[in-house]
mmCIF file of C-alpha atoms in Angstrom:
data_model
loop_
_atom_site.group_PDB
_atom_site.id
_atom_site.type_symbol
_atom_site.label_atom_id
_atom_site.label_comp_id
_atom_site.label_asym_id
_atom_site.label_seq_id
_atom_site.Cartn_x
_atom_site.Cartn_y
_atom_site.Cartn_z
ATOM 1 C CA MET A 962 -27.732 -36.588 -40.447
ATOM 2 C CA ALA A 963 -27.767 -32.939 -39.547
ATOM 3 C CA THR A 964 -30.282 -32.197 -42.297
ATOM 4 C CA ALA A 965 -32.729 -34.704 -40.849
ATOM 5 C CA SER A 966 -32.423 -33.145 -37.394
ATOM 6 C CA THR A 967 -32.951 -29.662 -38.861
ATOM 7 C CA ALA A 968 -36.125 -30.810 -40.632
ATOM 8 C CA SER A 969 -37.327 -32.604 -37.505
ATOM 9 C CA ARG A 970 -36.874 -29.521 -35.335
ATOM 10 C CA ILE A 971 -38.817 -27.372 -37.793
ATOM 11 C CA THR A 972 -41.510 -30.060 -38.061
ATOM 12 C CA ARG A 973 -41.878 -30.326 -34.278
ATOM 13 C CA LYS A 974 -42.178 -26.557 -33.907
ATOM 14 C CA ILE A 975 -45.041 -26.501 -36.406
ATOM 15 C CA GLY A 976 -46.747 -29.434 -34.662
ATOM 16 C CA ILE A 977 -46.443 -27.815 -31.240
ATOM 17 C CA ALA A 978 -47.962 -24.604 -32.630
ATOM 18 C CA VAL A 979 -50.885 -26.587 -34.095
ATOM 19 C CA LYS A 980 -51.512 -28.363 -30.787
ATOM 20 C CA LYS A 981 -51.438 -25.094 -28.854
ATOM 21 C CA ALA A 982 -53.852 -23.485 -31.304
ATOM 22 C CA ALA A 983 -56.163 -26.504 -31.054
ATOM 23 C CA SER A 984 -56.257 -26.159 -27.267
ATOM 24 C CA ARG A 985 -57.266 -22.491 -27.567
ATOM 25 C CA LYS A 986 -59.732 -22.851 -30.440
ATOM 26 C CA LYS A 987 -62.132 -25.531 -31.596
ATOM 27 C CA GLY A 988 -59.713 -28.326 -32.408
ATOM 28 C CA TRP A 989 -59.902 -31.120 -34.950
ATOM 29 C CA TYR A 990 -62.053 -33.470 -32.837
ATOM 30 C CA ASP A 991 -65.667 -32.300 -32.635
ATOM 31 C CA LEU A 992 -69.071 -33.688 -31.731
ATOM 32 C CA HIS A 993 -69.732 -35.247 -35.130
ATOM 33 C CA MET A 994 -66.456 -37.194 -34.927
ATOM 34 C CA ALA A 995 -67.366 -38.463 -31.477
ATOM 35 C CA ALA A 996 -70.816 -39.578 -32.664
ATOM 36 C CA ALA A 997 -69.424 -41.123 -35.837
ATOM 37 C CA SER A 998 -66.800 -43.063 -33.847
ATOM 38 C CA GLY A 999 -69.562 -44.758 -31.863
ATOM 39 C CA ALA A 1000 -71.624 -45.575 -34.959
ATOM 40 C CA ILE A 1001 -68.610 -46.993 -36.803
ATOM 41 C CA ALA A 1002 -67.528 -49.061 -33.798
ATOM 42 C CA GLN A 1003 -70.997 -50.633 -33.656
ATOM 43 C CA ARG A 1004 -70.999 -51.596 -37.330
ATOM 44 C CA LEU A 1005 -67.398 -52.727 -37.743
ATOM 45 C CA PRO A 1006 -67.946 -56.255 -36.352
ATOM 46 C CA LEU A 1007 -70.916 -56.712 -38.697
ATOM 47 C CA VAL A 1008 -69.299 -55.919 -42.056
ATOM 48 C CA ASP A 1009 -67.635 -58.495 -44.290
ATOM 49 C CA LEU A 1010 -64.554 -56.485 -45.209
ATOM 50 C CA VAL A 1011 -62.842 -53.272 -44.110
ATOM 51 C CA ALA A 1012 -61.040 -50.986 -46.563
ATOM 52 C CA GLU A 1013 -58.860 -48.503 -44.732
ATOM 53 C CA ILE A 1014 -58.039 -45.504 -46.943
ATOM 54 C CA ARG A 1015 -54.679 -43.895 -46.269
ATOM 55 C CA ASP A 1016 -52.861 -40.932 -47.788
ATOM 56 C CA ALA A 1017 -49.902 -42.296 -49.777
ATOM 57 C CA ARG A 1018 -47.890 -39.211 -48.804
ATOM 58 C CA ILE A 1019 -48.177 -40.204 -45.127
ATOM 59 C CA PRO A 1020 -48.799 -43.981 -45.121
ATOM 60 C CA LEU A 1021 -48.094 -44.336 -41.386
ATOM 61 C CA SER A 1022 -49.304 -40.969 -40.144
ATOM 62 C CA SER A 1023 -52.715 -41.454 -41.816
ATOM 63 C CA GLU A 1024 -53.427 -44.629 -39.830
ATOM 64 C CA TYR A 1025 -57.055 -45.003 -38.710
ATOM 65 C CA GLU A 1026 -56.505 -45.541 -35.000
ATOM 66 C CA LEU A 1027 -60.039 -46.750 -34.269
ATOM 67 C CA LEU A 1028 -59.140 -50.081 -35.910
ATOM 68 C CA ARG A 1029 -56.686 -50.751 -33.099
ATOM 69 C CA ASP A 1030 -59.712 -51.444 -30.897
ATOM 70 C CA PHE A 1031 -60.686 -54.344 -33.175
ATOM 71 C CA PRO A 1032 -57.647 -56.663 -33.284
ATOM 72 C CA ALA A 1033 -59.900 -59.625 -34.097
ATOM 73 C CA LEU A 1034 -60.841 -58.176 -37.491
ATOM 74 C CA SER A 1035 -59.819 -60.442 -40.357
ATOM 75 C CA LYS A 1036 -57.431 -59.243 -43.049
ATOM 76 C CA ARG A 1037 -58.235 -55.752 -44.198
ATOM 77 C CA ILE A 1038 -57.477 -53.858 -47.382
ATOM 78 C CA VAL A 1039 -55.188 -50.848 -47.002
ATOM 79 C CA VAL A 1040 -55.847 -48.542 -49.936
ATOM 80 C CA MET A 1041 -53.113 -45.971 -50.404
ATOM 81 C CA ASN A 1042 -54.894 -43.129 -52.160
ATOM 82 C CA LYS A 1043 -53.207 -40.129 -53.816
ATOM 83 C CA ILE A 1044 -50.273 -42.193 -55.074
ATOM 84 C CA ASP A 1045 -49.971 -39.587 -57.827
ATOM 85 C CA LEU A 1046 -48.838 -37.094 -55.156
ATOM 86 C CA ALA A 1047 -46.388 -39.417 -53.381
ATOM 87 C CA ASP A 1048 -42.762 -40.248 -54.160
ATOM 88 C CA GLN A 1049 -43.126 -43.044 -56.707
ATOM 89 C CA THR A 1050 -39.814 -44.639 -55.686
ATOM 90 C CA GLN A 1051 -41.249 -45.359 -52.226
ATOM 91 C CA VAL A 1052 -44.687 -46.727 -53.111
ATOM 92 C CA LYS A 1053 -43.511 -50.321 -53.653
ATOM 93 C CA GLY A 1054 -41.675 -50.295 -50.328
ATOM 94 C CA TRP A 1055 -44.830 -49.270 -48.518
ATOM 95 C CA MET A 1056 -46.813 -51.962 -50.329
ATOM 96 C CA ARG A 1057 -44.353 -54.571 -49.024
ATOM 97 C CA TYR A 1058 -44.583 -53.074 -45.537
ATOM 98 C CA PHE A 1059 -48.368 -53.425 -45.391
ATOM 99 C CA GLU A 1060 -48.188 -56.987 -46.707
ATOM 100 C CA GLN A 1061 -45.865 -57.818 -43.833
ATOM 101 C CA GLN A 1062 -48.433 -56.273 -41.466
ATOM 102 C CA ASN A 1063 -50.941 -58.917 -42.642
ATOM 103 C CA CYS A 1064 -52.872 -56.362 -44.701
ATOM 104 C CA ILE A 1065 -53.862 -56.409 -48.372
ATOM 105 C CA PRO A 1066 -52.364 -53.233 -49.927
ATOM 106 C CA TYR A 1067 -53.471 -51.404 -53.052
ATOM 107 C CA GLY A 1068 -52.414 -48.043 -54.507
ATOM 108 C CA VAL A 1069 -54.875 -45.785 -56.297
ATOM 109 C CA ASN A 1070 -55.412 -42.296 -57.680
ATOM 110 C CA SER A 1071 -59.077 -41.509 -57.035
ATOM 111 C CA HIS A 1072 -59.108 -38.905 -59.828
ATOM 112 C CA ASN A 1073 -57.948 -41.352 -62.504
ATOM 113 C CA LYS A 1074 -60.696 -43.465 -64.077
ATOM 114 C CA ASP A 1075 -58.425 -46.372 -65.041
ATOM 115 C CA SER A 1076 -56.871 -46.418 -61.576
ATOM 116 C CA VAL A 1077 -60.288 -46.553 -59.887
ATOM 117 C CA LYS A 1078 -61.428 -49.238 -62.330
ATOM 118 C CA GLY A 1079 -58.419 -51.300 -61.263
ATOM 119 C CA LEU A 1080 -59.389 -50.854 -57.619
ATOM 120 C CA LEU A 1081 -62.969 -51.947 -58.362
ATOM 121 C CA ASN A 1082 -61.736 -55.116 -60.054
ATOM 122 C CA PHE A 1083 -59.367 -55.714 -57.135
ATOM 123 C CA ILE A 1084 -62.162 -55.347 -54.557
ATOM 124 C CA GLN A 1085 -64.492 -57.613 -56.506
ATOM 125 C CA ALA A 1086 -61.733 -60.241 -56.725
ATOM 126 C CA GLN A 1087 -61.200 -60.015 -52.964
ATOM 127 C CA VAL A 1088 -64.922 -60.485 -52.406
ATOM 128 C CA ARG A 1089 -65.011 -63.564 -54.644
ATOM 129 C CA GLY A 1090 -62.073 -64.996 -52.730
ATOM 130 C CA LEU A 1091 -63.774 -64.210 -49.429
ATOM 131 C CA CYS A 1092 -66.992 -65.917 -50.494
ATOM 132 C CA LYS A 1093 -65.129 -68.982 -51.734
ATOM 133 C CA ALA A 1094 -62.967 -69.305 -48.612
ATOM 134 C CA ASN A 1095 -65.835 -68.852 -46.179
ATOM 135 C CA HIS A 1096 -68.503 -70.594 -48.271
ATOM 136 C CA HIS A 1097 -70.428 -67.342 -48.008
ATOM 137 C CA ALA A 1098 -74.097 -68.048 -48.523
ATOM 138 C CA SER A 1099 -75.273 -64.432 -48.360
ATOM 139 C CA GLU A 1100 -76.131 -62.619 -51.575
ATOM 140 C CA THR A 1101 -74.965 -59.320 -50.066
ATOM 141 C CA ILE A 1102 -71.440 -58.301 -49.063
ATOM 142 C CA THR A 1103 -70.751 -55.085 -47.164
ATOM 143 C CA ILE A 1104 -67.413 -53.273 -47.217
ATOM 144 C CA MET A 1105 -66.766 -50.369 -44.851
ATOM 145 C CA LEU A 1106 -64.518 -47.530 -46.017
ATOM 146 C CA VAL A 1107 -62.737 -45.938 -43.063
ATOM 147 C CA GLY A 1108 -60.010 -43.353 -42.731
ATOM 148 C CA ILE A 1109 -58.952 -40.009 -41.351
ATOM 149 C CA PRO A 1110 -60.374 -36.804 -42.884
ATOM 150 C CA ASN A 1111 -59.459 -35.753 -46.417
ATOM 151 C CA VAL A 1112 -57.875 -38.997 -47.596
ATOM 152 C CA GLY A 1113 -60.413 -39.266 -50.423
ATOM 153 C CA LYS A 1114 -62.955 -41.789 -49.104
ATOM 154 C CA SER A 1115 -65.989 -40.050 -50.568
ATOM 155 C CA ALA A 1116 -64.341 -39.448 -53.945
ATOM 156 C CA LEU A 1117 -63.489 -43.152 -54.122
ATOM 157 C CA ALA A 1118 -66.992 -44.167 -53.010
ATOM 158 C CA ASN A 1119 -68.575 -42.042 -55.746
ATOM 159 C CA SER A 1120 -66.252 -43.326 -58.474
ATOM 160 C CA LEU A 1121 -66.544 -46.976 -57.423
ATOM 161 C CA HIS A 1122 -70.331 -46.667 -57.243
ATOM 162 C CA GLN A 1123 -70.578 -45.107 -60.686
ATOM 163 C CA MET A 1124 -68.290 -47.687 -62.297
ATOM 164 C CA GLY A 1125 -69.935 -50.560 -60.467
ATOM 165 C CA ARG A 1126 -73.378 -49.535 -61.661
ATOM 166 C CA ILE A 1127 -72.155 -49.125 -65.235
ATOM 167 C CA SER A 1128 -70.371 -52.485 -65.276
ATOM 168 C CA ALA A 1129 -73.496 -54.155 -63.883
ATOM 169 C CA ALA A 1130 -75.571 -52.467 -66.623
ATOM 170 C CA GLU A 1131 -77.942 -51.089 -63.988
ATOM 171 C CA LYS A 1132 -79.978 -47.958 -64.445
ATOM 172 C CA GLY A 1133 -81.243 -45.436 -61.990
ATOM 173 C CA ARG A 1134 -80.239 -42.265 -60.312
ATOM 174 C CA LEU A 1135 -76.765 -42.363 -58.778
ATOM 175 C CA LYS A 1136 -76.369 -41.526 -55.126
ATOM 176 C CA HIS A 1137 -73.353 -39.281 -54.523
ATOM 177 C CA ALA A 1138 -71.279 -38.805 -51.410
ATOM 178 C CA THR A 1139 -70.299 -35.276 -50.433
ATOM 179 C CA VAL A 1140 -66.790 -34.517 -51.688
ATOM 180 C CA SER A 1141 -64.861 -31.488 -50.416
ATOM 181 C CA PRO A 1142 -61.225 -30.397 -50.120
ATOM 182 C CA GLN A 1143 -62.005 -29.437 -46.531
ATOM 183 C CA PRO A 1144 -61.707 -32.182 -43.898
ATOM 184 C CA GLY A 1145 -64.794 -33.277 -41.999
ATOM 185 C CA GLU A 1146 -67.478 -32.764 -44.668
ATOM 186 C CA THR A 1147 -68.881 -36.316 -44.535
ATOM 187 C CA LYS A 1148 -71.238 -36.404 -41.525
ATOM 188 C CA ASP A 1149 -73.122 -39.699 -41.827
ATOM 189 C CA ILE A 1150 -72.570 -43.295 -42.916
ATOM 190 C CA SER A 1151 -73.856 -43.779 -46.471
ATOM 191 C CA SER A 1152 -74.321 -46.937 -48.532
ATOM 192 C CA PHE A 1153 -73.276 -47.289 -52.205
ATOM 193 C CA LYS A 1154 -73.735 -50.321 -54.438
ATOM 194 C CA ILE A 1155 -70.637 -51.230 -56.469
ATOM 195 C CA GLY A 1156 -71.350 -54.748 -57.742
ATOM 196 C CA SER A 1157 -73.879 -57.519 -58.372
ATOM 197 C CA HIS A 1158 -73.796 -61.321 -58.027
ATOM 198 C CA PRO A 1159 -73.100 -61.024 -55.182
ATOM 199 C CA ASN A 1160 -74.405 -57.569 -54.365
ATOM 200 C CA ILE A 1161 -71.535 -55.518 -52.968
ATOM 201 C CA TYR A 1162 -72.212 -52.403 -50.916
ATOM 202 C CA LEU A 1163 -69.725 -49.795 -49.726
ATOM 203 C CA LEU A 1164 -70.328 -47.953 -46.473
ATOM 204 C CA ASP A 1165 -68.739 -44.510 -46.734
ATOM 205 C CA THR A 1166 -67.960 -43.189 -43.231
ATOM 206 C CA PRO A 1167 -66.952 -39.785 -41.821
ATOM 207 C CA GLY A 1168 -63.247 -39.132 -41.397
ATOM 208 C CA ILE A 1169 -62.119 -39.615 -37.809
ATOM 209 C CA LEU A 1170 -59.008 -38.339 -36.059
ATOM 210 C CA PRO A 1171 -57.892 -39.219 -32.513
ATOM 211 C CA CYS A 1172 -59.194 -36.748 -29.945
ATOM 212 C CA MET A 1173 -55.602 -36.256 -28.768
ATOM 213 C CA ILE A 1174 -52.449 -36.313 -30.893
ATOM 214 C CA HIS A 1175 -49.334 -36.369 -28.714
ATOM 215 C CA ASP A 1176 -46.709 -36.583 -31.471
ATOM 216 C CA ALA A 1177 -45.877 -33.067 -32.727
ATOM 217 C CA GLU A 1178 -44.352 -34.320 -35.997
ATOM 218 C CA LEU A 1179 -47.494 -36.355 -36.705
ATOM 219 C CA CYS A 1180 -49.551 -33.219 -36.113
ATOM 220 C CA SER A 1181 -47.458 -31.304 -38.652
ATOM 221 C CA LYS A 1182 -47.833 -33.947 -41.340
ATOM 222 C CA LEU A 1183 -51.605 -34.101 -40.865
ATOM 223 C CA VAL A 1184 -52.052 -30.355 -41.171
ATOM 224 C CA LEU A 1185 -49.676 -30.041 -44.149
ATOM 225 C CA THR A 1186 -51.571 -32.702 -46.128
ATOM 226 C CA GLY A 1187 -54.962 -31.228 -45.191
ATOM 227 C CA ALA A 1188 -56.272 -33.843 -42.743
ATOM 228 C CA ILE A 1189 -56.360 -31.137 -40.061
ATOM 229 C CA ARG A 1190 -57.891 -27.861 -41.174
ATOM 230 C CA ASP A 1191 -55.526 -25.017 -42.042
ATOM 231 C CA GLY A 1192 -57.130 -22.435 -39.764
ATOM 232 C CA LEU A 1193 -55.247 -23.661 -36.697
ATOM 233 C CA ILE A 1194 -51.961 -22.146 -37.887
ATOM 234 C CA GLU A 1195 -50.789 -19.352 -40.170
ATOM 235 C CA GLN A 1196 -50.334 -20.327 -43.814
ATOM 236 C CA LYS A 1197 -46.829 -18.861 -43.715
ATOM 237 C CA GLU A 1198 -45.799 -21.435 -41.117
ATOM 238 C CA LEU A 1199 -47.160 -24.293 -43.226
ATOM 239 C CA ALA A 1200 -45.416 -22.855 -46.278
ATOM 240 C CA ARG A 1201 -42.133 -22.759 -44.336
ATOM 241 C CA TYR A 1202 -42.604 -26.393 -43.366
ATOM 242 C CA PHE A 1203 -43.083 -27.401 -47.004
ATOM 243 C CA LEU A 1204 -40.104 -25.318 -48.098
ATOM 244 C CA ALA A 1205 -37.931 -27.099 -45.512
ATOM 245 C CA ILE A 1206 -38.934 -30.428 -47.078
ATOM 246 C CA LEU A 1207 -38.332 -29.110 -50.594
ATOM 247 C CA ASN A 1208 -34.970 -27.528 -49.753
ATOM 248 C CA LEU A 1209 -33.645 -30.823 -48.370
ATOM 249 C CA SER A 1210 -34.749 -32.758 -51.444
ATOM 250 C CA ASP A 1211 -33.316 -32.911 -54.948
ATOM 251 C CA GLN A 1212 -36.602 -31.861 -56.531
ATOM 252 C CA TYR A 1213 -35.609 -28.234 -57.177
ATOM 253 C CA LYS A 1214 -32.610 -29.354 -59.273
ATOM 254 C CA LYS A 1215 -35.057 -30.443 -61.975
ATOM 255 C CA TRP A 1216 -36.197 -26.836 -62.403
ATOM 256 C CA ALA A 1217 -32.990 -25.347 -63.812
ATOM 257 C CA LYS A 1218 -34.720 -24.811 -67.163
ATOM 258 C CA PHE A 1219 -37.102 -22.356 -65.474
ATOM 259 C CA SER A 1220 -34.252 -20.247 -64.102
ATOM 260 C CA ALA A 1221 -34.439 -16.494 -64.637
ATOM 261 C CA ASN A 1222 -30.756 -16.475 -65.582
ATOM 262 C CA GLU A 1223 -31.718 -17.402 -69.155
ATOM 263 C CA ASP A 1224 -34.032 -14.386 -69.278
ATOM 264 C CA ARG A 1225 -31.173 -12.157 -68.159
ATOM 265 C CA LEU A 1226 -28.990 -13.542 -70.944
ATOM 266 C CA LEU A 1227 -31.718 -12.906 -73.514
ATOM 267 C CA SER A 1228 -32.184 -9.386 -72.207
ATOM 268 C CA PHE A 1229 -28.462 -8.740 -72.562
ATOM 269 C CA ILE A 1230 -28.460 -9.939 -76.195
ATOM 270 C CA GLU A 1231 -31.547 -7.868 -76.973
ATOM 271 C CA HIS A 1232 -29.930 -4.774 -75.441
ATOM 272 C CA LYS A 1233 -26.840 -5.124 -77.656
ATOM 273 C CA GLU A 1234 -29.003 -5.484 -80.758
ATOM 274 C CA GLU A 1235 -31.690 -2.989 -79.796
ATOM 275 C CA GLY A 1236 -31.002 -0.914 -82.914
ATOM 276 C CA SER A 1237 -32.355 -3.591 -85.213
ATOM 277 C CA ILE A 1238 -36.043 -3.837 -86.090
ATOM 278 C CA SER A 1239 -36.091 -7.586 -85.555
ATOM 279 C CA SER A 1240 -34.594 -7.171 -82.073
ATOM 280 C CA LYS A 1241 -37.265 -4.631 -81.103
ATOM 281 C CA LEU A 1242 -39.983 -6.960 -82.396
ATOM 282 C CA GLU A 1243 -38.566 -9.857 -80.375
ATOM 283 C CA MET A 1244 -38.466 -7.645 -77.276
ATOM 284 C CA ARG A 1245 -42.126 -6.677 -77.687
ATOM 285 C CA GLN A 1246 -43.054 -10.342 -78.118
ATOM 286 C CA LYS A 1247 -41.055 -11.237 -75.015
ATOM 287 C CA LYS A 1248 -42.839 -8.553 -72.972
ATOM 288 C CA GLN A 1249 -46.205 -9.755 -74.245
ATOM 289 C CA HIS A 1250 -45.247 -13.314 -73.282
ATOM 290 C CA MET A 1251 -44.288 -12.190 -69.773
ATOM 291 C CA MET A 1252 -47.682 -10.541 -69.357
ATOM 292 C CA ASP A 1253 -49.403 -13.878 -69.928
ATOM 293 C CA HIS A 1254 -50.363 -14.820 -66.367
ATOM 294 C CA THR A 1255 -51.719 -18.274 -67.100
ATOM 295 C CA GLN A 1256 -51.437 -20.896 -64.401
ATOM 296 C CA ASP A 1257 -48.671 -22.809 -66.191
ATOM 297 C CA LEU A 1258 -46.553 -19.671 -66.489
ATOM 298 C CA ILE A 1259 -46.977 -18.892 -62.806
ATOM 299 C CA VAL A 1260 -46.098 -22.453 -61.784
ATOM 300 C CA ASN A 1261 -42.968 -22.374 -63.931
ATOM 301 C CA ASP A 1262 -42.015 -18.982 -62.503
ATOM 302 C CA VAL A 1263 -42.443 -20.380 -58.988
ATOM 303 C CA ARG A 1264 -40.211 -23.330 -59.860
ATOM 304 C CA GLY A 1265 -37.590 -21.046 -61.395
ATOM 305 C CA THR A 1266 -37.707 -18.657 -58.432
ATOM 306 C CA ILE A 1267 -37.172 -21.489 -55.953
ATOM 307 C CA PHE A 1268 -34.327 -22.893 -58.056
ATOM 308 C CA ASP A 1269 -32.594 -19.508 -58.295
ATOM 309 C CA THR A 1270 -33.015 -18.738 -54.584
ATOM 310 C CA ILE A 1271 -31.590 -22.076 -53.449
ATOM 311 C CA SER A 1272 -28.800 -21.994 -56.044
ATOM 312 C CA CYS A 1273 -27.689 -18.508 -54.992
ATOM 313 C CA PHE A 1274 -27.852 -19.241 -51.255
ATOM 314 C CA ASP A 1275 -24.385 -19.477 -49.711
ATOM 315 C CA GLY A 1276 -25.445 -20.689 -46.265
ATOM 316 C CA ASP A 1277 -25.461 -24.211 -44.827
ATOM 317 C CA ILE A 1278 -29.012 -25.624 -44.812
ATOM 318 C CA GLU A 1279 -27.854 -28.306 -42.383
ATOM 319 C CA LEU A 1280 -27.939 -25.496 -39.819
ATOM 320 C CA GLU A 1281 -31.406 -24.506 -38.675
ATOM 321 C CA GLU A 1282 -30.565 -20.791 -38.593
ATOM 322 C CA ASP A 1283 -29.414 -20.858 -42.217
ATOM 323 C CA MET A 1284 -32.420 -22.937 -43.283
ATOM 324 C CA ILE A 1285 -34.723 -20.299 -41.799
ATOM 325 C CA LYS A 1286 -32.862 -17.556 -43.684
ATOM 326 C CA LEU A 1287 -33.281 -19.481 -46.936
ATOM 327 C CA MET A 1288 -37.013 -20.022 -46.345
ATOM 328 C CA GLU A 1289 -37.538 -16.318 -45.633
ATOM 329 C CA ALA A 1290 -35.663 -15.412 -48.831
ATOM 330 C CA GLU A 1291 -37.852 -17.819 -50.803
ATOM 331 C CA LEU A 1292 -41.079 -16.413 -49.376
ATOM 332 C CA VAL A 1293 -40.045 -12.877 -50.324
ATOM 333 C CA ALA A 1294 -38.933 -13.888 -53.828
ATOM 334 C CA LEU A 1295 -42.163 -15.792 -54.441
ATOM 335 C CA ARG A 1296 -44.233 -12.617 -54.147
ATOM 336 C CA ASP A 1297 -43.234 -11.639 -57.683
ATOM 337 C CA ALA A 1298 -43.573 -15.200 -58.999
ATOM 338 C CA PHE A 1299 -47.168 -15.338 -57.724
ATOM 339 C CA ARG A 1300 -47.908 -11.835 -59.097
ATOM 340 C CA VAL A 1301 -48.887 -10.547 -55.646
ATOM 341 C CA PRO A 1302 -49.828 -6.818 -55.925
ATOM 342 C CA GLN A 1303 -47.619 -4.272 -54.180
ATOM 343 C CA GLY A 1304 -48.630 -2.429 -51.018
ATOM 344 C CA LEU A 1305 -50.619 -5.170 -49.279
ATOM 345 C CA GLY A 1306 -48.592 -5.247 -46.074
ATOM 346 C CA GLU A 1307 -46.328 -7.952 -44.662
ATOM 347 C CA TYR A 1308 -49.100 -10.057 -43.088
ATOM 348 C CA VAL A 1309 -51.175 -10.170 -46.283
ATOM 349 C CA TYR A 1310 -48.073 -10.901 -48.375
ATOM 350 C CA ASN A 1311 -47.223 -13.898 -46.232
ATOM 351 C CA ARG A 1312 -50.790 -15.168 -46.198
ATOM 352 C CA VAL A 1313 -51.265 -14.921 -49.978
ATOM 353 C CA VAL A 1314 -47.918 -16.552 -50.761
ATOM 354 C CA GLY A 1315 -48.542 -19.250 -48.164
ATOM 355 C CA VAL A 1316 -51.977 -20.149 -49.533
ATOM 356 C CA LYS A 1317 -50.761 -20.278 -53.145
ATOM 357 C CA LEU A 1318 -47.645 -22.289 -52.303
ATOM 358 C CA LEU A 1319 -49.642 -24.861 -50.313
ATOM 359 C CA ASP A 1320 -52.090 -25.219 -53.178
ATOM 360 C CA LEU A 1321 -49.270 -26.035 -55.583
ATOM 361 C CA TYR A 1322 -47.766 -28.549 -53.141
ATOM 362 C CA ARG A 1323 -51.071 -30.291 -52.440
ATOM 363 C CA SER A 1324 -51.864 -30.575 -56.146
ATOM 364 C CA GLY A 1325 -48.453 -32.101 -56.898
ATOM 365 C CA ARG A 1326 -47.249 -29.278 -59.144
ATOM 366 C CA LEU A 1327 -44.133 -28.742 -57.037
ATOM 367 C CA GLY A 1328 -43.082 -32.365 -56.907
ATOM 368 C CA HIS A 1329 -44.176 -35.568 -55.222
ATOM 369 C CA TYR A 1330 -43.165 -36.185 -51.613
ATOM 370 C CA THR A 1331 -43.633 -39.005 -49.104
ATOM 371 C CA LEU A 1332 -43.314 -37.475 -45.643
ATOM 372 C CA ASP A 1333 -43.159 -40.734 -43.657
ATOM 373 C CA THR A 1334 -40.020 -42.863 -43.508
ATOM 374 C CA LEU A 1335 -40.266 -46.609 -44.040
ATOM 375 C CA PRO A 1336 -39.771 -48.459 -40.722
ATOM 376 C CA LEU A 1337 -36.385 -50.132 -40.313
ATOM 377 C CA THR A 1338 -38.218 -53.371 -39.515
ATOM 378 C CA LEU A 1339 -39.199 -53.754 -43.181
ATOM 379 C CA HIS A 1340 -37.859 -57.097 -44.411
ATOM 380 C CA HIS A 1341 -36.533 -56.777 -47.938
ATOM 381 C CA PRO A 1342 -36.867 -59.833 -50.187
ATOM 382 C CA LEU A 1343 -33.609 -61.704 -50.856
#
């Protein structure tokens, strides 16, 4: 499809820009990643189970490549984290895909207590099955959490540890992993107890990326989802990439109720009736409401602004030139929706809008998107 090729061209351009910036600046692979790779490689053959954490928005692109060096590893758990941010219609398809890859898949939202509790029960069941199948005599089972940066390993480790200690009715000070929205915050391998009888320990490891990423589209997906730090490319470029994804989806059609057209209609009615006391009171209340800059109001204004801009656009978004025109129109219109002060200059405008738009995307407030496409080799059940 032409739309797919348009999106791919935009995606590749972003990825190429990220790679060029990485070659000029300090890239995504640093000394701590190199050291951690060696430490993880030494321990991998010694653990009982490996849980690879992936980002459900990019189930393929968030692959932990270091595991390719250990083909002899027994079945591993693939935990798709952040399923609350992914396209829910695609999650089951990806679960089937990983099953066909001889992995044990599980989807989780690390910020939802019930979801994490389900993962804990799932892991404990896998351990019991492992012990039974292998006649495991040891009273201690170790599970290594691995993954690329910012997929939520440390948040999961903390939550699983806390719930495991509570369910085991154990007391004592909890040991917390460092959790940060910035990739690369976990520096060392840490151990967390999550179960008793047998004792189950999680090894939380630093996020590791390949030292070289040759695929430009892969690079774009990693930086958009936060696995690669934002500083390698201007926020405006990342915002344009997200807008290209949004514009080619049906998500914006759900935001018609936030359209400003209704406000224009109300204003017209109020103008015709402006002589009445009740009309003037309603107008004052409306103005007061519009001055309420709470987060929900801003988000709804952003949704309405995007809906109106796309709906009024008369170009063909299957053409890259027209898509770029639409994205530029959206970025300009979003200045008012985000309440950006006047007189800041074009560069600051673009930076502020870009940062705010990315925040809304990454928190799921502008829809849920899965950026990877299911492989054609997926065998669907009859």
